[in-house]
Short mmCIF file of C-alpha atoms and ligand atoms in Angstrom, two decimals:
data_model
loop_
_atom_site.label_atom_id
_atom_site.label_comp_id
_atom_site.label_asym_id
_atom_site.label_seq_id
_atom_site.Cartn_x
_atom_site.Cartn_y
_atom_site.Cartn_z
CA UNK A 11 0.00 0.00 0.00
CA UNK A 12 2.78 2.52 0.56
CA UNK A 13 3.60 1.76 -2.89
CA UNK A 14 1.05 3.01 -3.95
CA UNK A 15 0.63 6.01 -2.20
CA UNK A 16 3.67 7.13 -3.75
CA UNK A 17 2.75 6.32 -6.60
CA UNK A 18 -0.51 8.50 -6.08
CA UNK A 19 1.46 11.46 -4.65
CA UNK A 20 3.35 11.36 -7.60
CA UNK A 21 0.61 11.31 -10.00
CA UNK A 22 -1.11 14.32 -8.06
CA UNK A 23 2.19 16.58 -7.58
CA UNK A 24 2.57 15.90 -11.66
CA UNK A 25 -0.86 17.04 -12.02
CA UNK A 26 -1.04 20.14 -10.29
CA UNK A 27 2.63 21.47 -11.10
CA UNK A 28 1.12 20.76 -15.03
CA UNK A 29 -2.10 22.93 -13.69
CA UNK A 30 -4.15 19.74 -15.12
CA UNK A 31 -6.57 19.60 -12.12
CA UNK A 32 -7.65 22.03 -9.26
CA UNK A 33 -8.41 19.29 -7.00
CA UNK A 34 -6.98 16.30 -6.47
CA UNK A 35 -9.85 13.68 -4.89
CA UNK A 36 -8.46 10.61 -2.51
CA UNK A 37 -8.19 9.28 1.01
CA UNK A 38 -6.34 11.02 4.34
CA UNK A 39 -4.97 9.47 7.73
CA UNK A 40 -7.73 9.88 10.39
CA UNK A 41 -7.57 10.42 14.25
CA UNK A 42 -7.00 6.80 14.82
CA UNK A 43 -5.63 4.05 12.56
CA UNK A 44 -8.60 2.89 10.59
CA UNK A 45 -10.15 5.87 10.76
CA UNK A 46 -8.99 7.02 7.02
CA UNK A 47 -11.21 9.24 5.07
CA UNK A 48 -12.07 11.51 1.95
CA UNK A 49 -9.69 14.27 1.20
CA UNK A 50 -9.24 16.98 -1.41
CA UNK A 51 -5.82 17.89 -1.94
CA UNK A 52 -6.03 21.45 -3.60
CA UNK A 53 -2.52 22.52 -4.23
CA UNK A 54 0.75 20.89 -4.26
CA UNK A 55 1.20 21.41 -0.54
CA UNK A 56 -1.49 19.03 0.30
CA UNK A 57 -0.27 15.98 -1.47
CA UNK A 58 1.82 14.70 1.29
CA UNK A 59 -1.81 14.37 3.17
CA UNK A 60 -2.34 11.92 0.83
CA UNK A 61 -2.56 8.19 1.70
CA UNK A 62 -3.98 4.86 0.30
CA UNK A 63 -4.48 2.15 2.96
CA UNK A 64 -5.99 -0.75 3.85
CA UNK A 65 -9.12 1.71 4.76
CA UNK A 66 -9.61 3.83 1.79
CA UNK A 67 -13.28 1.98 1.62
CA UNK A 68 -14.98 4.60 0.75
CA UNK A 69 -16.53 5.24 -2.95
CA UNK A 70 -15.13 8.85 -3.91
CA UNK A 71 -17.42 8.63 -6.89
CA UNK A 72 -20.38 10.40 -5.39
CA UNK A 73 -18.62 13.43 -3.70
CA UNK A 74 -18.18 14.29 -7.86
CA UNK A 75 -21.36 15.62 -7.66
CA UNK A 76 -20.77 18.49 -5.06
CA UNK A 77 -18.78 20.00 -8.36
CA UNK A 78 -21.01 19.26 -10.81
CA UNK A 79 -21.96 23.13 -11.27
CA UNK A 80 -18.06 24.21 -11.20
CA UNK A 81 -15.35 24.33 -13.92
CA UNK A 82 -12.66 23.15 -11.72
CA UNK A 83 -11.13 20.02 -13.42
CA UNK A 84 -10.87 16.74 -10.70
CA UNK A 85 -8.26 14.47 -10.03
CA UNK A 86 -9.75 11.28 -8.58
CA UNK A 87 -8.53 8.13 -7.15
CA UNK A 88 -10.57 5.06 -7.99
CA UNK A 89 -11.21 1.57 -7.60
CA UNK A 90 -12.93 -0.84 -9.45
CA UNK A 91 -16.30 0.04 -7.30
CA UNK A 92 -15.86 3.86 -7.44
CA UNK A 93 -14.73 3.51 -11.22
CA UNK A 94 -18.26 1.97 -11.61
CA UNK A 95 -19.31 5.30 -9.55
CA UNK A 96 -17.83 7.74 -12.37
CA UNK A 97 -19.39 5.55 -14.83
CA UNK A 98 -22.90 5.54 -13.55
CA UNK A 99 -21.87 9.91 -13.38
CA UNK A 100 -21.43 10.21 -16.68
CA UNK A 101 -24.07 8.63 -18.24
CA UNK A 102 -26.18 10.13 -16.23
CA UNK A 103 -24.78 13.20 -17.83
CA UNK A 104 -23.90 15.13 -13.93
CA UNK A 105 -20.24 15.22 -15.17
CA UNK A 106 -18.27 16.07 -17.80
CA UNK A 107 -15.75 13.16 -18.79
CA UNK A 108 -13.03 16.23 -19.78
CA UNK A 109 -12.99 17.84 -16.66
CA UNK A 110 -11.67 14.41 -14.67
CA UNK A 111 -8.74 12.52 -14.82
CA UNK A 112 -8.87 9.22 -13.30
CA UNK A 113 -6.47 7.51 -11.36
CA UNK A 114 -7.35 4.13 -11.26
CA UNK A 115 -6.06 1.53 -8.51
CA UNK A 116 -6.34 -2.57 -8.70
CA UNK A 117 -8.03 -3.25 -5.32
CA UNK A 118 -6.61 -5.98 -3.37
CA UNK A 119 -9.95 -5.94 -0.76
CA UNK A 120 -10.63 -3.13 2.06
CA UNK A 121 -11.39 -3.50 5.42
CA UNK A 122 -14.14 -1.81 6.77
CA UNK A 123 -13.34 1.25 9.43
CA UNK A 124 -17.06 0.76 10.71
CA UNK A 125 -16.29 -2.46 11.97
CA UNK A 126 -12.97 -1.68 13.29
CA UNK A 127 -14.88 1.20 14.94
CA UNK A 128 -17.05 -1.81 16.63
CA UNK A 129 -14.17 -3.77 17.57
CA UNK A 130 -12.78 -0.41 18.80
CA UNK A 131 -15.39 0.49 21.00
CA UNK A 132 -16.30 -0.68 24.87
CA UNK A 133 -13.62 -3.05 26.01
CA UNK A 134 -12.86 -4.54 23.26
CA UNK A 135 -9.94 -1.95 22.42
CA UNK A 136 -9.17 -3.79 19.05
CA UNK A 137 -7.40 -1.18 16.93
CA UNK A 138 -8.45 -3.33 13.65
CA UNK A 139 -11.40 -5.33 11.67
CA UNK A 140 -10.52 -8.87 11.12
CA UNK A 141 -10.85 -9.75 7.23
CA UNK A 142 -12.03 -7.68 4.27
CA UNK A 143 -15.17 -5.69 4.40
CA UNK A 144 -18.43 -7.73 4.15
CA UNK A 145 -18.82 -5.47 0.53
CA UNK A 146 -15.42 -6.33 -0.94
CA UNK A 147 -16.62 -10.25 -1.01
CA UNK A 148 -18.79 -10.28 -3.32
CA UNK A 149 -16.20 -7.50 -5.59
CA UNK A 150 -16.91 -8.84 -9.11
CA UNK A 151 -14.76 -5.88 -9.83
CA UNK A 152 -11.65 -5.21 -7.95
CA UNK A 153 -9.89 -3.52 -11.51
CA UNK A 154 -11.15 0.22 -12.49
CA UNK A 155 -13.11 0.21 -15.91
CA UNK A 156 -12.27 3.75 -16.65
CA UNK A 157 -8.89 5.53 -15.70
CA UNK A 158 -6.45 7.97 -17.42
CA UNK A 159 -3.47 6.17 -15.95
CA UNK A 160 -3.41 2.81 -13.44
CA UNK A 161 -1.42 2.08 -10.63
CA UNK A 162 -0.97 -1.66 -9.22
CA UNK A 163 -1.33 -5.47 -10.67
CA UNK A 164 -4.52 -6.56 -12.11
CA UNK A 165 -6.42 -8.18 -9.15
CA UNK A 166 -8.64 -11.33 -9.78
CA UNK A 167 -12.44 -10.99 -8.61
CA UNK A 168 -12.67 -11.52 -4.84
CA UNK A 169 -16.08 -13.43 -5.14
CA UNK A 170 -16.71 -15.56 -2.09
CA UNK A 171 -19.69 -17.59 -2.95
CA UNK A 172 -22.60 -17.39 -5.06
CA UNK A 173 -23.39 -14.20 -6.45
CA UNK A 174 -27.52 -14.44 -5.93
CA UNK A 175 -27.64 -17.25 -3.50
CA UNK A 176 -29.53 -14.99 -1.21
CA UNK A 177 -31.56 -13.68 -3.68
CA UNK A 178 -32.50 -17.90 -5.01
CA UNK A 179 -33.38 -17.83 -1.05
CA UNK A 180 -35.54 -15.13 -1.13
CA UNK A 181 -37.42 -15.85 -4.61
CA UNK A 182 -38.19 -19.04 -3.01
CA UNK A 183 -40.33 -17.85 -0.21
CA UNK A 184 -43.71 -17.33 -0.58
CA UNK A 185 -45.31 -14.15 -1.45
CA UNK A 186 -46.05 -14.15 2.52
CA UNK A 187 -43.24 -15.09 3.69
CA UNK A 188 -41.61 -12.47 1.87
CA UNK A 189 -44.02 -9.84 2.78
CA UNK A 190 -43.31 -10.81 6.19
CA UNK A 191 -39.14 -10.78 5.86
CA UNK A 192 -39.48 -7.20 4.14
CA UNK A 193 -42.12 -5.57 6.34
CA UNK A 194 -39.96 -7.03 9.18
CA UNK A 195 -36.55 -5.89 8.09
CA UNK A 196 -38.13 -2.42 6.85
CA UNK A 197 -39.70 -1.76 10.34
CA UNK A 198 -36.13 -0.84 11.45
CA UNK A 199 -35.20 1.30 9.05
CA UNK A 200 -34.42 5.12 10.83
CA UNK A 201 -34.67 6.77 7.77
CA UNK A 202 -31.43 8.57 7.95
CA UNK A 203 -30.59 8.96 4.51
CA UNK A 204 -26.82 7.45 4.87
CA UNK A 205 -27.46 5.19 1.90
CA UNK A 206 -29.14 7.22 -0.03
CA UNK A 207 -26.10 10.15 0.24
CA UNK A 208 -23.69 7.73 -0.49
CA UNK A 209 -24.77 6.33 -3.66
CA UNK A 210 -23.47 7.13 -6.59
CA UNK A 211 -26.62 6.03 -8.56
CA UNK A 212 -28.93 8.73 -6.21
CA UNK A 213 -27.94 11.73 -7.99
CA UNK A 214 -31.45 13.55 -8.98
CA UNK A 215 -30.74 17.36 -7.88
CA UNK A 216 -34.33 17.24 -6.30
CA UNK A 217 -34.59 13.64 -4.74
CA UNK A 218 -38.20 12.16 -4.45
CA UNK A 219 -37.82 12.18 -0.30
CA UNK A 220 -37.26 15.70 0.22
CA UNK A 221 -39.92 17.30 -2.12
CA UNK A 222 -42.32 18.83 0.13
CA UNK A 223 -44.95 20.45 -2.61
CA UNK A 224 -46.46 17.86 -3.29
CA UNK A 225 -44.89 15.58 -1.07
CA UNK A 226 -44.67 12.45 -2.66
CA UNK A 227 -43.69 10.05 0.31
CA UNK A 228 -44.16 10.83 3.59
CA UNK A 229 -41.73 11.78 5.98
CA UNK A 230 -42.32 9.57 9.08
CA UNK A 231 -40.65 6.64 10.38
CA UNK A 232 -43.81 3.94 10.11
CA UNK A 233 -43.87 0.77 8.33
CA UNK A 234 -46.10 2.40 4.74
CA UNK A 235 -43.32 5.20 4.31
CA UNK A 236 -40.49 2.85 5.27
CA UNK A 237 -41.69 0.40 2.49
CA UNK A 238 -42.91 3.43 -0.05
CA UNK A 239 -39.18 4.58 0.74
CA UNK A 240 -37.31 1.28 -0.01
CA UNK A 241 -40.42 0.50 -3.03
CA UNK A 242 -39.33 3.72 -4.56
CA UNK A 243 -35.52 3.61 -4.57
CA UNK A 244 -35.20 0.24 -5.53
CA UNK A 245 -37.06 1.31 -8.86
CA UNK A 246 -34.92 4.28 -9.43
CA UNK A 247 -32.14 1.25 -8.90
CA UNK A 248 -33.05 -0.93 -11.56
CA UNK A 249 -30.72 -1.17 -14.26
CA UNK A 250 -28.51 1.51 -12.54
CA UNK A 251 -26.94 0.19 -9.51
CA UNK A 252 -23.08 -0.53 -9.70
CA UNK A 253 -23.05 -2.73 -6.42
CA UNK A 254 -20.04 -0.69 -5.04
CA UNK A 255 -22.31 -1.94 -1.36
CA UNK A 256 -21.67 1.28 0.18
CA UNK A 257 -25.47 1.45 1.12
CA UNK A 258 -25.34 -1.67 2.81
CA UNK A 259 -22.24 -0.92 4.78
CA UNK A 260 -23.38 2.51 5.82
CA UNK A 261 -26.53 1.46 7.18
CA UNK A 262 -26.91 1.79 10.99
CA UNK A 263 -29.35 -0.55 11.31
CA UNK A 264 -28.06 -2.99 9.02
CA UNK A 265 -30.62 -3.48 6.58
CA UNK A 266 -29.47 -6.35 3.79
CA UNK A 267 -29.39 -3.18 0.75
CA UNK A 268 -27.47 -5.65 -1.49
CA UNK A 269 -30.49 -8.24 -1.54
CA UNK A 270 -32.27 -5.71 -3.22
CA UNK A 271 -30.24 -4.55 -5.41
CA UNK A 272 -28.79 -7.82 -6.47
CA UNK A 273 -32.75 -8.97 -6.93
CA UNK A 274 -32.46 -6.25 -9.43
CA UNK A 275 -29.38 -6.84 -11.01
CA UNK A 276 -30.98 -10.73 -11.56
CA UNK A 277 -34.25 -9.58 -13.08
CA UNK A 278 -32.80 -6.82 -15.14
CA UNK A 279 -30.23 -9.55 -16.35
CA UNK A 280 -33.49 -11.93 -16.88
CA UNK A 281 -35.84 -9.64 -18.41
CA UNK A 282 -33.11 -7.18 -20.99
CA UNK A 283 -30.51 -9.61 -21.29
CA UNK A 284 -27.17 -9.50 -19.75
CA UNK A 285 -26.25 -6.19 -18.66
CA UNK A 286 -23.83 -4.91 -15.85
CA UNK A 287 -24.56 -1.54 -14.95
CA UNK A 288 -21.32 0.64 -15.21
CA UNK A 289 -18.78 -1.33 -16.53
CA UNK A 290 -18.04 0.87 -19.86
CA UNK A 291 -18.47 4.58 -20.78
CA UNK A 292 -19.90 5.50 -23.97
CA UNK A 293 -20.93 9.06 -24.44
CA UNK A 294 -24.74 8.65 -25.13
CA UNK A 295 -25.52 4.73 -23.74
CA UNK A 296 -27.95 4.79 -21.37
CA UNK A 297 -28.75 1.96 -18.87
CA UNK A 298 -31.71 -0.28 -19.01
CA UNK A 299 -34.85 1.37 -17.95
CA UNK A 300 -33.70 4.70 -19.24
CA UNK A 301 -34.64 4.25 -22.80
CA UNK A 302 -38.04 4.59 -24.79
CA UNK A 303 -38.82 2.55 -27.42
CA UNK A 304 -42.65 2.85 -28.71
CA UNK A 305 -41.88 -1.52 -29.47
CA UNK A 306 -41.57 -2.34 -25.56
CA UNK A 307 -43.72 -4.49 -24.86
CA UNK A 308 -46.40 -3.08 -22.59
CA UNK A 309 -48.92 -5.99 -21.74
CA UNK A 310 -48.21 -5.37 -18.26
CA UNK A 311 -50.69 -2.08 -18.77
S1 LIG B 18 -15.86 -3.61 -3.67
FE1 LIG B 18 -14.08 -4.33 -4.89
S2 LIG B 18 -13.12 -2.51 -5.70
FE2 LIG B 18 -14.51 -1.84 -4.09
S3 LIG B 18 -13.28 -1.69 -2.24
FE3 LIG B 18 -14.12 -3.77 -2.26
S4 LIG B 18 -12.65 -5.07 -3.37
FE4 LIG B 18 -12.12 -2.92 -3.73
S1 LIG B 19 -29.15 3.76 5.76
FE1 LIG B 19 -30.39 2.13 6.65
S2 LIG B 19 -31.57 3.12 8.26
FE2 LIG B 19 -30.77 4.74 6.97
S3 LIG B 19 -32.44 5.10 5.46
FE3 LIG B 19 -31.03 3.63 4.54
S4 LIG B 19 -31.90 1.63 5.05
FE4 LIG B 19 -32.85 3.12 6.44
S1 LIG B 20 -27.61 1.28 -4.45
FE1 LIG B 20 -25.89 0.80 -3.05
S2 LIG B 20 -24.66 -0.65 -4.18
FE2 LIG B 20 -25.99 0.33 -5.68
S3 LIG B 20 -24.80 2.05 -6.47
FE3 LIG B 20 -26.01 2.83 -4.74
S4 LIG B 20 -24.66 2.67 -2.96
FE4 LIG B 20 -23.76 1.38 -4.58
#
């Protein structure tokens, strides 16, 4: 890993001394040892902030769209998940691809500094989580799929398992059973937000949950908006979610995100053909479910 933080200092100092960005997007030491996070270099003099660690979980991706409405050009540290991130970005036209340049880094597996945070806390005292994050084992994706330059060796997928043996689980419950396991599993749900501000895929300017004329889903914490809530995100997921699992691993309450969304990855898969949501750029492709065609079949009407 120190390696590669080099490697990325170098890359950044090159950058701005050749005035080719005005920010410089990628991880910082935190107050305690797994407590990395976010950091915008914006001159040469913050590089040596700069660090890329076992911790760098985080998908930088999303914080893209805080400059959306700027001219500054963005350095940004990727990997494969948060390469996925700038993909789902620019086809969802909220960035322009000339105003990035994308360092990508092969991802060898993170650990998760919420867990460590757990193991830190009471009397535990562990300074550490055991393992790679719960998100980085089902990584079909540990390579970037869009960079300007790369840094690191090619890393094979760190799949642990089947990818949608929870989801064969779940479409073999009945419809009861099922309504039971989601009413009971949404009835938790605080309604903090955390996974919707983290995804790279949520990036309407006015989201659905904070319009208030008309309000379109209601604001309390009871089991109808709770499902409404989950109902209504997991169709603006369809077709669009990269499965970079930062939902799931910023959840408080620790409500299974990535059973949804791989439910929707399957049925997309099943219904369009095979289709991975942010795995290429092309300027114009758009992902299932964004497209009209007057031929779709609509007997479901
Ligand atoms: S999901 Fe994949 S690319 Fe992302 S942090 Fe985990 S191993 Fe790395
Ligand atoms: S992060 Fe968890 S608790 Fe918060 S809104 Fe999302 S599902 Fe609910
Ligand atoms: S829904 Fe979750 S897994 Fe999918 S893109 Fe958003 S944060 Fe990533």
């Amino acid at each position: 890993m120190k390696e590669i933080t080099n490697k990325i200092k170098e890359t950044a100092t090159r950058l701005f001394k050749e005035g080719q960005v005005d920010i410089f997007m990628a991880w910082t030491k935190g107050d305690l040892p797994f407590q990395t996070k976010p950091y915008f270099a914006r001159s040469v003099d913050d590089v040596d902030n700069i660090i890329f660690d076992e911790y760098s979980i985080h998908n930088l991706s999303g914080t893209l769209l805080k400059f959306r409405d700027g001219q500054e050009k963005i350095g940004i540290v990727v990997k494969g998940c948060d390469s996925r991130g700038v993909v789902r970005i620019l086809e969802d036209n909220q960035f322009q691809r000339d105003r990035l340049y994308i360092v990508g880094v092969c991802c060898p597996g993170m650990k998760d500094p919420l867990v460590a945070m757990k193991n830190y806390s009471g009397f535990n005292n562990k300074n550490s989580a055991e393992g790679i994050a719960a998100k980085c084992l089902n990584c079909t994706t540990p390579n970037p799929v869009i960079y300007d330059e790369i840094i690191g060796e090619e890393q094979p997928p760190h799949l642990q398992g089947e990818r949608f043996e929870q989801v064969n689980a779940l479409e073999n419950m009945s419809y009861d059973e099922r309504y039971k396991f989601w009413a009971d599993t949404f009835s938790t749900c605080i309604r903090c937000y955390a996974c919707r501000q983290v995804c790279p895929a949520c990036n309407c300017r006015t989201c659905i949950f904070d319009e208030m004329k008309p309000q379109w889903v209601g604001r309390e914490n009871n089991s109808t908006d709770n499902m409404m809530y989950h109902l209504v995100k997991a169709y603006h997921m369809a077709g669009r979610c990269i499965e970079c699992g930062e939902c799931e691993r910023v959840c408080p309450v620790n409500i299974p995100l990535m059973l949804i969304n791989r439910k929707l990855v399957k049925d997309v898969n099943e219904l369009f053909g095979s289709y991975e949501a942010g795995m290429k750029y092309e300027e114009g492709a758009k992902p299932a479910l964004s497209v009209y065609n007057v031929n779709d079949p609509d007997n479901f009407l």
